């Protein structure tokens, strides 16, 4: 980290697309070509070593007290992973990573907000200044418009493809991050198939779907008699994946007591079955995925920082669908082909009007939700408009209100319909995982089970 005078930046936030990210290729080469993203500088104003600064070298830039950050501030009131700055075609945004003391932008507490040149961020007792630079950073962009089953022509998609290509060329541990439904499992399989272990097994363990008391046996296996019901030896996923790849889906749900055991596997490449006295080596490549930001989980002491360090050797962010609407035509074409849609069906769902509707929908469930919608369109043989979220008396609840009914009856009916719709959407969003859905909805898991049974959504 160098110390020198700060270079003054722009005094305003670029408008959409202006100086934030250049989407034209600036050259060709293998495995991709480069795009450009505007560089910025973060300067320490108040705190240890005022005047110290750091220039960005990519499109994301994290600030915190942990050594994995781009800008490390050794100060007790700064969280290990405090906040992150991300720059794209819309400008520069800062996002708080569930820090202990929060992020204050120009005097206002923010969860996520746009930055302008000269903005001051306060992190605990520390303040830093954000400035745009005149230069740009070159980012590696793949020449591919697909990687495995993933398709996309957008800059953000091809940037992730470039990282996947490099990950596939090595045996390094990979952490795939992204919202639910973005295609992390497909990305993991594509990396495996493009690598040197393609002929070996590919095993998936969903850490969020298996109860904690069974997950250790699922991962590492057990010896006969190691616990009640262990009638014979069981080979765990790590042993079974020997010579290939193990994919740890939703690794952010891994119970605290299993995290040091996974850490040992990553460090020593050896496992011990439940009930065994000795360790044995395993030859596996580990790819993990999570919809959570593990840096925020580290801040909250729910995830070990050393385990995050070992998992995040190669971090790849799978972009959400709303970040790449230009990819929707190609994705829809791939989905319809997978369904075996007839040419006339594809034609009916490929009109400019329908594609425009798809591109302007929110898609909180991302590609998974888009796939479900296109399947409904095929079933009903109609280009159904995407569902939209509406709020207020003229929105969803407005259709449930009948002023001719007594208040108590109308309220009860509206609550019943709301609960059913909410619970159905919640479980679809979390792929039927009750524990994960309960956490996201901030409700007790047992109570969620009770509501699901009450509304006939689970037996």
Tab-separated table of C-alpha atoms in Angstrom:
chain	number	residue	atom	x	y	z
A	1	UNK	CA	0.000	0.000	0.000
A	2	UNK	CA	1.503	3.302	-1.080
A	3	UNK	CA	1.290	6.764	0.435
A	4	UNK	CA	1.083	9.888	-1.682
A	5	UNK	CA	-1.153	12.811	-2.491
A	6	UNK	CA	-4.720	11.938	-3.429
A	7	UNK	CA	-5.728	12.454	-7.059
A	8	UNK	CA	-8.963	14.446	-7.167
A	9	UNK	CA	-11.785	12.553	-8.845
A	10	UNK	CA	-14.917	13.508	-10.696
A	11	UNK	CA	-17.404	15.598	-8.775
A	12	UNK	CA	-20.499	13.707	-9.862
A	13	UNK	CA	-21.763	10.184	-10.431
A	14	UNK	CA	-21.575	9.127	-14.082
A	15	UNK	CA	-24.916	8.697	-15.749
A	16	UNK	CA	-25.958	5.222	-16.819
A	17	UNK	CA	-23.208	3.861	-19.031
A	18	UNK	CA	-21.038	6.985	-18.848
A	19	UNK	CA	-17.409	6.209	-17.963
A	20	UNK	CA	-18.542	3.411	-15.702
A	21	UNK	CA	-17.987	0.407	-17.918
A	22	UNK	CA	-16.973	0.187	-21.530
A	23	UNK	CA	-18.765	-2.704	-23.187
A	24	UNK	CA	-16.716	-2.767	-26.367
A	25	UNK	CA	-13.805	-5.186	-26.574
A	26	UNK	CA	-10.442	-3.482	-26.516
A	27	UNK	CA	-8.441	-6.344	-27.923
A	28	UNK	CA	-8.471	-10.062	-28.539
A	29	UNK	CA	-6.547	-12.965	-27.153
A	30	UNK	CA	-6.937	-16.234	-25.302
A	31	UNK	CA	-8.848	-17.235	-23.287
A	32	UNK	CA	-10.767	-13.987	-23.844
A	33	UNK	CA	-10.556	-10.325	-24.645
A	34	UNK	CA	-10.581	-7.410	-22.311
A	35	UNK	CA	-13.265	-4.918	-21.441
A	36	UNK	CA	-12.604	-1.719	-19.543
A	37	UNK	CA	-14.068	-0.508	-16.272
A	38	UNK	CA	-13.386	2.891	-14.776
A	39	UNK	CA	-10.702	2.939	-12.086
A	40	UNK	CA	-11.215	4.595	-8.741
A	41	UNK	CA	-9.190	5.389	-5.651
A	42	UNK	CA	-10.000	4.986	-1.957
A	43	UNK	CA	-8.024	7.209	0.432
A	44	UNK	CA	-7.894	6.975	4.214
A	45	UNK	CA	-8.846	10.365	5.667
A	46	UNK	CA	-9.259	9.559	9.355
A	47	UNK	CA	-7.836	6.534	11.152
A	48	UNK	CA	-4.497	4.723	11.194
A	49	UNK	CA	-2.061	6.122	8.591
A	50	UNK	CA	-4.152	8.974	7.098
A	51	UNK	CA	-3.296	9.596	3.456
A	52	UNK	CA	-2.761	5.929	2.607
A	53	UNK	CA	-4.669	5.072	-0.546
A	54	UNK	CA	-5.358	2.159	-2.860
A	55	UNK	CA	-6.375	2.154	-6.526
A	56	UNK	CA	-8.880	-0.386	-7.776
A	57	UNK	CA	-7.683	-3.066	-10.176
A	58	UNK	CA	-11.018	-4.760	-10.934
A	59	UNK	CA	-14.742	-4.022	-10.904
A	60	UNK	CA	-15.128	-4.896	-7.197
A	61	UNK	CA	-13.214	-3.581	-4.220
A	62	UNK	CA	-13.689	-4.683	-0.606
A	63	UNK	CA	-12.759	-2.737	2.529
A	64	UNK	CA	-12.268	-4.211	5.995
A	65	UNK	CA	-9.817	-5.288	8.663
A	66	UNK	CA	-9.252	-8.825	7.318
A	67	UNK	CA	-6.222	-9.436	5.134
A	68	UNK	CA	-8.353	-10.737	2.254
A	69	UNK	CA	-9.729	-7.258	1.547
A	70	UNK	CA	-8.462	-5.019	-1.237
A	71	UNK	CA	-8.108	-2.142	1.241
A	72	UNK	CA	-7.121	-3.358	4.699
A	73	UNK	CA	-7.774	-1.036	7.657
A	74	UNK	CA	-6.462	-2.353	10.953
A	75	UNK	CA	-8.898	-0.648	13.328
A	76	UNK	CA	-11.150	-2.310	15.959
A	77	UNK	CA	-14.346	-0.550	14.820
A	78	UNK	CA	-13.910	-1.760	11.228
A	79	UNK	CA	-15.470	-5.179	10.621
A	80	UNK	CA	-13.450	-7.968	9.068
A	81	UNK	CA	-15.362	-7.477	5.806
A	82	UNK	CA	-16.995	-4.084	6.203
A	83	UNK	CA	-18.212	-2.961	2.781
A	84	UNK	CA	-17.685	-3.460	-0.927
A	85	UNK	CA	-17.591	-1.034	-3.844
A	86	UNK	CA	-18.758	-2.355	-7.200
A	87	UNK	CA	-18.575	-0.424	-10.463
A	88	UNK	CA	-20.581	-1.219	-13.577
A	89	UNK	CA	-22.353	0.542	-16.427
A	90	UNK	CA	-24.754	2.224	-13.999
A	91	UNK	CA	-21.975	3.766	-11.893
A	92	UNK	CA	-20.293	2.911	-8.591
A	93	UNK	CA	-22.204	1.429	-5.657
A	94	UNK	CA	-21.190	0.739	-2.096
A	95	UNK	CA	-22.794	-2.154	-0.219
A	96	UNK	CA	-22.511	-2.769	3.505
A	97	UNK	CA	-21.556	-6.372	4.334
A	98	UNK	CA	-23.585	-6.609	7.551
A	99	UNK	CA	-20.809	-4.805	9.374
A	100	UNK	CA	-21.045	-4.275	13.122
A	101	UNK	CA	-20.995	-0.467	13.006
A	102	UNK	CA	-22.588	0.028	9.613
A	103	UNK	CA	-21.561	2.098	6.607
A	104	UNK	CA	-22.268	5.833	6.513
A	105	UNK	CA	-22.176	7.567	3.120
A	106	UNK	CA	-21.883	11.363	3.274
A	107	UNK	CA	-23.555	11.378	6.688
A	108	UNK	CA	-26.318	8.865	5.880
A	109	UNK	CA	-26.441	5.217	7.031
A	110	UNK	CA	-26.804	3.044	3.933
A	111	UNK	CA	-27.247	-0.601	3.112
A	112	UNK	CA	-26.466	-0.041	-0.573
A	113	UNK	CA	-26.145	3.272	-2.415
A	114	UNK	CA	-24.506	4.976	-5.365
A	115	UNK	CA	-21.257	6.878	-4.908
A	116	UNK	CA	-20.107	10.112	-6.491
A	117	UNK	CA	-16.601	11.431	-6.850
A	118	UNK	CA	-15.535	12.891	-3.530
A	119	UNK	CA	-17.973	10.841	-1.437
A	120	UNK	CA	-16.828	10.130	2.124
A	121	UNK	CA	-17.537	6.782	3.775
A	122	UNK	CA	-17.434	6.441	7.549
A	123	UNK	CA	-16.701	2.935	8.834
A	124	UNK	CA	-16.731	2.941	12.619
A	125	UNK	CA	-14.164	5.525	13.702
A	126	UNK	CA	-12.544	5.538	10.260
A	127	UNK	CA	-13.390	7.680	7.235
A	128	UNK	CA	-12.295	7.133	3.636
A	129	UNK	CA	-12.768	9.188	0.481
A	130	UNK	CA	-13.900	7.746	-2.863
A	131	UNK	CA	-12.615	9.339	-6.086
A	132	UNK	CA	-13.006	8.358	-9.721
A	133	UNK	CA	-9.783	8.158	-11.729
A	134	UNK	CA	-9.195	9.150	-15.330
A	135	UNK	CA	-7.777	5.703	-16.178
A	136	UNK	CA	-9.592	2.417	-16.689
A	137	UNK	CA	-8.860	-1.139	-15.591
A	138	UNK	CA	-8.907	-3.878	-18.190
A	139	UNK	CA	-11.010	-6.897	-17.295
A	140	UNK	CA	-10.735	-10.336	-18.814
A	141	UNK	CA	-13.818	-11.109	-20.904
A	142	UNK	CA	-14.308	-14.522	-22.480
A	143	UNK	CA	-14.784	-14.921	-26.211
A	144	UNK	CA	-17.387	-17.561	-25.382
A	145	UNK	CA	-21.106	-16.880	-25.347
A	146	UNK	CA	-21.727	-20.133	-23.510
A	147	UNK	CA	-19.997	-22.291	-20.933
A	148	UNK	CA	-21.487	-25.720	-20.433
A	149	UNK	CA	-25.241	-25.191	-20.129
A	150	UNK	CA	-24.824	-21.501	-19.277
A	151	UNK	CA	-25.392	-18.985	-22.073
A	152	UNK	CA	-24.919	-15.235	-22.253
A	153	UNK	CA	-23.573	-12.499	-24.480
A	154	UNK	CA	-23.480	-9.778	-21.819
A	155	UNK	CA	-20.241	-8.447	-20.397
A	156	UNK	CA	-21.029	-9.726	-16.891
A	157	UNK	CA	-21.750	-13.236	-18.187
A	158	UNK	CA	-18.600	-13.415	-20.282
A	159	UNK	CA	-16.552	-12.075	-17.388
A	160	UNK	CA	-17.770	-14.995	-15.278
A	161	UNK	CA	-17.080	-17.401	-18.177
A	162	UNK	CA	-13.482	-16.136	-18.297
A	163	UNK	CA	-13.030	-16.972	-14.615
A	164	UNK	CA	-14.625	-20.396	-15.137
A	165	UNK	CA	-12.206	-21.129	-17.967
A	166	UNK	CA	-9.248	-20.335	-15.746
A	167	UNK	CA	-10.718	-22.323	-12.853
A	168	UNK	CA	-11.251	-25.336	-15.124
A	169	UNK	CA	-7.587	-25.233	-16.133
A	170	UNK	CA	-6.512	-25.811	-12.520
A	171	UNK	CA	-7.422	-27.901	-9.496
A	172	UNK	CA	-7.930	-24.849	-7.261
A	173	UNK	CA	-10.893	-24.739	-4.899
A	174	UNK	CA	-13.708	-22.616	-6.331
A	175	UNK	CA	-16.417	-20.642	-4.531
A	176	UNK	CA	-19.454	-19.844	-6.681
A	177	UNK	CA	-21.547	-16.975	-5.340
A	178	UNK	CA	-24.902	-15.735	-6.555
A	179	UNK	CA	-28.594	-15.519	-5.870
A	180	UNK	CA	-30.893	-18.528	-5.825
A	181	UNK	CA	-31.681	-19.776	-9.315
A	182	UNK	CA	-28.731	-18.184	-11.131
A	183	UNK	CA	-27.242	-21.529	-12.206
A	184	UNK	CA	-24.456	-22.186	-9.711
A	185	UNK	CA	-24.849	-25.966	-9.896
A	186	UNK	CA	-24.686	-25.853	-13.693
A	187	UNK	CA	-21.568	-23.694	-13.472
A	188	UNK	CA	-19.945	-26.224	-11.113
A	189	UNK	CA	-20.683	-29.094	-13.491
A	190	UNK	CA	-19.392	-27.097	-16.456
A	191	UNK	CA	-16.105	-26.350	-14.662
A	192	UNK	CA	-15.716	-30.053	-13.816
A	193	UNK	CA	-16.400	-31.166	-17.385
A	194	UNK	CA	-13.966	-28.623	-18.839
A	195	UNK	CA	-11.138	-29.676	-16.513
A	196	UNK	CA	-8.658	-32.510	-16.241
A	197	UNK	CA	-10.986	-34.453	-13.896
A	198	UNK	CA	-13.828	-34.675	-16.414
A	199	UNK	CA	-13.525	-38.476	-16.581
A	200	UNK	CA	-13.840	-38.731	-12.792
A	201	UNK	CA	-17.015	-38.611	-10.697
A	202	UNK	CA	-18.972	-35.434	-9.946
A	203	UNK	CA	-20.834	-35.640	-6.638
A	204	UNK	CA	-23.196	-33.042	-5.217
A	205	UNK	CA	-23.919	-32.594	-1.504
A	206	UNK	CA	-26.586	-30.052	-0.615
A	207	UNK	CA	-25.469	-28.747	2.769
A	208	UNK	CA	-28.786	-26.964	3.284
A	209	UNK	CA	-31.035	-29.934	2.605
A	210	UNK	CA	-29.444	-32.550	4.902
A	211	UNK	CA	-29.988	-32.368	8.684
A	212	UNK	CA	-26.806	-31.468	10.562
A	213	UNK	CA	-26.672	-34.761	12.451
A	214	UNK	CA	-26.606	-36.683	9.151
A	215	UNK	CA	-24.423	-34.333	7.119
A	216	UNK	CA	-21.126	-35.465	8.662
A	217	UNK	CA	-21.821	-39.071	7.688
A	218	UNK	CA	-22.921	-37.931	4.224
A	219	UNK	CA	-19.639	-36.095	3.714
A	220	UNK	CA	-17.113	-38.333	5.445
A	221	UNK	CA	-18.849	-41.708	5.854
A	222	UNK	CA	-19.003	-43.882	8.978
A	223	UNK	CA	-17.848	-47.209	10.341
A	224	UNK	CA	-20.196	-50.004	11.315
A	225	UNK	CA	-21.518	-49.482	14.830
A	226	UNK	CA	-20.308	-45.877	15.091
A	227	UNK	CA	-23.810	-44.791	16.105
A	228	UNK	CA	-27.258	-46.279	16.545
A	229	UNK	CA	-28.466	-47.518	13.182
A	230	UNK	CA	-25.003	-47.746	11.619
A	231	UNK	CA	-25.392	-51.379	10.606
A	232	UNK	CA	-22.580	-51.322	8.076
A	233	UNK	CA	-19.713	-49.189	6.863
A	234	UNK	CA	-20.731	-46.268	4.653
A	235	UNK	CA	-18.483	-44.510	2.166
A	236	UNK	CA	-18.875	-40.732	2.298
A	237	UNK	CA	-19.084	-38.295	-0.600
A	238	UNK	CA	-15.435	-37.246	-0.344
A	239	UNK	CA	-14.258	-40.835	-0.747
A	240	UNK	CA	-16.795	-41.539	-3.464
A	241	UNK	CA	-15.634	-38.495	-5.430
A	242	UNK	CA	-11.997	-39.628	-5.345
A	243	UNK	CA	-10.318	-38.679	-8.619
A	244	UNK	CA	-13.124	-36.264	-9.474
A	245	UNK	CA	-14.994	-33.297	-8.039
A	246	UNK	CA	-17.222	-32.803	-5.016
A	247	UNK	CA	-19.716	-29.952	-5.246
A	248	UNK	CA	-20.777	-28.535	-1.873
A	249	UNK	CA	-23.989	-26.693	-2.631
A	250	UNK	CA	-25.159	-24.054	-0.124
A	251	UNK	CA	-21.952	-24.362	1.877
A	252	UNK	CA	-23.054	-21.308	3.855
A	253	UNK	CA	-25.561	-23.567	5.648
A	254	UNK	CA	-22.791	-25.842	6.965
A	255	UNK	CA	-23.222	-26.274	10.749
A	256	UNK	CA	-20.556	-24.668	12.929
A	257	UNK	CA	-19.383	-28.009	14.323
A	258	UNK	CA	-18.602	-29.330	10.823
A	259	UNK	CA	-16.713	-26.279	9.591
A	260	UNK	CA	-13.342	-27.202	11.208
A	261	UNK	CA	-13.651	-30.723	9.776
A	262	UNK	CA	-14.176	-29.366	6.276
A	263	UNK	CA	-11.273	-26.987	6.841
A	264	UNK	CA	-9.007	-29.944	7.633
A	265	UNK	CA	-10.046	-31.677	4.418
A	266	UNK	CA	-9.203	-28.580	2.396
A	267	UNK	CA	-5.849	-28.123	4.143
A	268	UNK	CA	-4.685	-31.735	4.502
A	269	UNK	CA	-6.718	-33.500	1.803
A	270	UNK	CA	-7.634	-36.273	4.194
A	271	UNK	CA	-10.838	-37.405	5.906
A	272	UNK	CA	-11.811	-39.561	8.872
A	273	UNK	CA	-14.993	-41.580	8.876
A	274	UNK	CA	-17.273	-41.377	11.903
A	275	UNK	CA	-16.123	-44.035	14.360
A	276	UNK	CA	-12.676	-44.425	12.741
A	277	UNK	CA	-9.366	-43.736	14.473
A	278	UNK	CA	-7.253	-42.899	11.430
A	279	UNK	CA	-7.312	-40.411	8.607
A	280	UNK	CA	-7.079	-41.398	4.971
A	281	UNK	CA	-6.082	-39.271	1.972
A	282	UNK	CA	-8.583	-38.216	-0.664
A	283	UNK	CA	-7.879	-36.894	-4.149
A	284	UNK	CA	-10.762	-34.543	-4.884
A	285	UNK	CA	-11.352	-31.127	-6.359
A	286	UNK	CA	-13.736	-29.001	-4.257
A	287	UNK	CA	-16.253	-26.579	-5.736
A	288	UNK	CA	-18.594	-24.844	-3.296
A	289	UNK	CA	-21.580	-22.580	-3.840
A	290	UNK	CA	-23.684	-20.272	-1.710
A	291	UNK	CA	-26.459	-17.732	-2.113
A	292	UNK	CA	-25.208	-15.977	1.024
A	293	UNK	CA	-22.359	-13.481	1.198
A	294	UNK	CA	-19.942	-15.474	3.339
A	295	UNK	CA	-18.085	-12.296	4.260
A	296	UNK	CA	-21.222	-11.107	6.065
A	297	UNK	CA	-21.484	-14.548	7.690
A	298	UNK	CA	-17.876	-14.164	8.881
A	299	UNK	CA	-18.743	-10.751	10.354
A	300	UNK	CA	-21.647	-12.334	12.226
A	301	UNK	CA	-19.369	-15.179	13.497
A	302	UNK	CA	-21.551	-17.764	11.750
A	303	UNK	CA	-18.787	-18.820	9.368
A	304	UNK	CA	-15.110	-19.373	10.098
A	305	UNK	CA	-12.840	-16.832	8.399
A	306	UNK	CA	-10.114	-19.439	7.825
A	307	UNK	CA	-12.636	-21.725	6.093
A	308	UNK	CA	-13.797	-18.840	3.908
A	309	UNK	CA	-10.151	-18.182	3.028
A	310	UNK	CA	-9.681	-21.816	1.968
A	311	UNK	CA	-12.912	-21.903	-0.060
A	312	UNK	CA	-12.395	-18.561	-1.795
A	313	UNK	CA	-9.204	-19.433	-3.675
A	314	UNK	CA	-11.138	-18.642	-6.858
A	315	UNK	CA	-14.308	-16.611	-6.278
A	316	UNK	CA	-16.770	-16.464	-9.160
A	317	UNK	CA	-19.947	-14.382	-8.976
A	318	UNK	CA	-22.805	-15.726	-11.099
A	319	UNK	CA	-24.783	-12.608	-12.099
A	320	UNK	CA	-28.510	-12.328	-11.474
A	321	UNK	CA	-30.893	-12.228	-14.418
A	322	UNK	CA	-31.827	-8.589	-13.808
A	323	UNK	CA	-28.138	-7.655	-14.271
A	324	UNK	CA	-28.113	-9.121	-17.783
A	325	UNK	CA	-31.493	-8.702	-19.509
A	326	UNK	CA	-29.731	-8.839	-22.888
A	327	UNK	CA	-29.050	-12.536	-22.182
A	328	UNK	CA	-32.727	-13.450	-21.817
A	329	UNK	CA	-33.414	-14.218	-25.532
A	330	UNK	CA	-30.538	-16.719	-25.683
A	331	UNK	CA	-31.448	-18.232	-22.306
A	332	UNK	CA	-35.106	-18.584	-23.305
A	333	UNK	CA	-34.093	-20.248	-26.576
A	334	UNK	CA	-31.902	-22.735	-24.682
A	335	UNK	CA	-34.688	-23.478	-22.166
A	336	UNK	CA	-37.313	-24.035	-24.869
A	337	UNK	CA	-34.958	-26.335	-26.769
A	338	UNK	CA	-34.459	-28.316	-23.554
A	339	UNK	CA	-38.229	-28.706	-23.220
A	340	UNK	CA	-38.399	-30.029	-26.781
A	341	UNK	CA	-40.727	-27.211	-27.863
A	342	UNK	CA	-42.066	-27.419	-31.412
A	343	UNK	CA	-40.917	-24.737	-33.900
A	344	UNK	CA	-44.323	-23.047	-33.882
A	345	UNK	CA	-44.239	-22.901	-30.063
A	346	UNK	CA	-40.769	-21.354	-30.109
A	347	UNK	CA	-41.930	-18.824	-32.698
A	348	UNK	CA	-44.931	-17.837	-30.559
A	349	UNK	CA	-42.635	-17.250	-27.572
A	350	UNK	CA	-40.006	-15.357	-29.551
A	351	UNK	CA	-41.945	-12.271	-30.568
A	352	UNK	CA	-40.378	-8.861	-29.800
A	353	UNK	CA	-43.330	-7.992	-27.538
A	354	UNK	CA	-43.005	-11.146	-25.424
A	355	UNK	CA	-39.203	-10.930	-25.195
A	356	UNK	CA	-39.525	-7.286	-24.134
A	357	UNK	CA	-41.886	-8.363	-21.334
A	358	UNK	CA	-39.407	-10.988	-20.194
A	359	UNK	CA	-36.562	-8.475	-20.192
A	360	UNK	CA	-38.486	-6.009	-18.036
A	361	UNK	CA	-39.632	-8.522	-15.418
A	362	UNK	CA	-37.929	-8.648	-11.991
A	363	UNK	CA	-37.230	-12.424	-11.909
A	364	UNK	CA	-36.367	-12.729	-8.196
A	365	UNK	CA	-35.976	-16.475	-8.775
A	366	UNK	CA	-33.636	-15.793	-11.728
A	367	UNK	CA	-33.201	-18.425	-14.444
A	368	UNK	CA	-35.097	-21.038	-12.436
A	369	UNK	CA	-38.136	-18.750	-12.308
A	370	UNK	CA	-37.805	-17.935	-16.016
A	371	UNK	CA	-37.711	-21.660	-16.783
A	372	UNK	CA	-40.870	-22.257	-14.753
A	373	UNK	CA	-42.648	-19.402	-16.519
A	374	UNK	CA	-41.721	-20.646	-19.988
A	375	UNK	CA	-42.909	-24.124	-19.037
A	376	UNK	CA	-46.274	-22.643	-18.005
A	377	UNK	CA	-46.435	-20.862	-21.359
A	378	UNK	CA	-45.932	-24.179	-23.146
A	379	UNK	CA	-48.566	-25.915	-21.021
A	380	UNK	CA	-51.181	-23.206	-21.688
A	381	UNK	CA	-49.945	-22.670	-25.267
A	382	UNK	CA	-49.891	-18.932	-24.757
A	383	UNK	CA	-47.307	-16.188	-24.273
A	384	UNK	CA	-48.331	-15.429	-20.712
A	385	UNK	CA	-47.056	-12.125	-19.307
A	386	UNK	CA	-44.602	-12.528	-16.413
A	387	UNK	CA	-46.085	-12.062	-12.979
A	388	UNK	CA	-45.392	-8.626	-11.528
A	389	UNK	CA	-45.158	-7.534	-7.933
A	390	UNK	CA	-47.799	-4.951	-7.043
A	391	UNK	CA	-48.352	-3.131	-3.809
A	392	UNK	CA	-51.338	-1.284	-2.398
A	393	UNK	CA	-55.108	-1.585	-2.431
A	394	UNK	CA	-55.209	-1.842	-6.219
A	395	UNK	CA	-52.520	-4.538	-6.247
A	396	UNK	CA	-52.589	-8.170	-5.186
A	397	UNK	CA	-54.388	-7.571	-1.902
A	398	UNK	CA	-56.862	-5.236	-3.595
A	399	UNK	CA	-58.377	-8.205	-5.440
A	400	UNK	CA	-58.889	-10.004	-2.117
A	401	UNK	CA	-60.862	-7.267	-0.417
A	402	UNK	CA	-64.670	-7.445	-0.502
A	403	UNK	CA	-66.171	-4.500	1.395
A	404	UNK	CA	-69.571	-6.220	1.385
A	405	UNK	CA	-68.238	-8.826	3.825
A	406	UNK	CA	-67.954	-8.250	7.568
A	407	UNK	CA	-64.502	-6.975	8.498
A	408	UNK	CA	-63.538	-10.121	10.403
A	409	UNK	CA	-64.558	-12.428	7.527
A	410	UNK	CA	-62.807	-10.274	4.900
A	411	UNK	CA	-59.658	-10.110	7.001
A	412	UNK	CA	-59.630	-13.881	7.577
A	413	UNK	CA	-60.111	-14.613	3.862
A	414	UNK	CA	-57.374	-12.164	2.827
A	415	UNK	CA	-54.971	-13.633	5.388
A	416	UNK	CA	-55.619	-17.179	4.210
A	417	UNK	CA	-54.972	-16.296	0.576
A	418	UNK	CA	-51.926	-14.191	1.461
A	419	UNK	CA	-50.412	-17.003	3.548
A	420	UNK	CA	-50.922	-19.573	0.815
A	421	UNK	CA	-49.489	-17.333	-1.919
A	422	UNK	CA	-46.569	-16.194	0.237
A	423	UNK	CA	-45.668	-19.689	1.442
A	424	UNK	CA	-45.938	-21.186	-2.030
A	425	UNK	CA	-43.682	-18.483	-3.493
A	426	UNK	CA	-41.260	-18.756	-0.547
A	427	UNK	CA	-40.825	-22.511	-0.967
A	428	UNK	CA	-40.398	-22.185	-4.730
A	429	UNK	CA	-37.770	-19.489	-4.218
A	430	UNK	CA	-35.810	-21.760	-1.857
A	431	UNK	CA	-36.365	-24.951	-3.857
A	432	UNK	CA	-38.414	-26.608	-1.116
A	433	UNK	CA	-35.716	-26.251	1.573
A	434	UNK	CA	-37.656	-25.498	4.740
A	435	UNK	CA	-34.665	-24.540	6.902
A	436	UNK	CA	-33.361	-22.136	4.290
A	437	UNK	CA	-36.820	-20.671	3.684
A	438	UNK	CA	-37.381	-20.170	7.427
A	439	UNK	CA	-34.082	-18.322	7.754
A	440	UNK	CA	-34.855	-16.061	4.799
A	441	UNK	CA	-38.364	-15.339	6.113
A	442	UNK	CA	-37.001	-14.732	9.630
A	443	UNK	CA	-39.384	-17.204	11.234
A	444	UNK	CA	-38.995	-20.308	13.363
A	445	UNK	CA	-38.587	-23.474	11.299
A	446	UNK	CA	-41.178	-25.402	13.355
A	447	UNK	CA	-43.701	-22.581	12.895
A	448	UNK	CA	-43.066	-22.599	9.135
A	449	UNK	CA	-43.725	-26.356	9.056
A	450	UNK	CA	-46.980	-25.742	10.924
A	451	UNK	CA	-48.094	-23.058	8.454
A	452	UNK	CA	-47.224	-25.263	5.474
A	453	UNK	CA	-49.312	-28.126	6.859
A	454	UNK	CA	-52.141	-25.741	7.733
A	455	UNK	CA	-52.328	-24.484	4.158
A	456	UNK	CA	-51.969	-27.945	2.648
A	457	UNK	CA	-48.547	-27.252	1.151
A	458	UNK	CA	-46.779	-30.063	3.005
A	459	UNK	CA	-47.978	-33.338	4.503
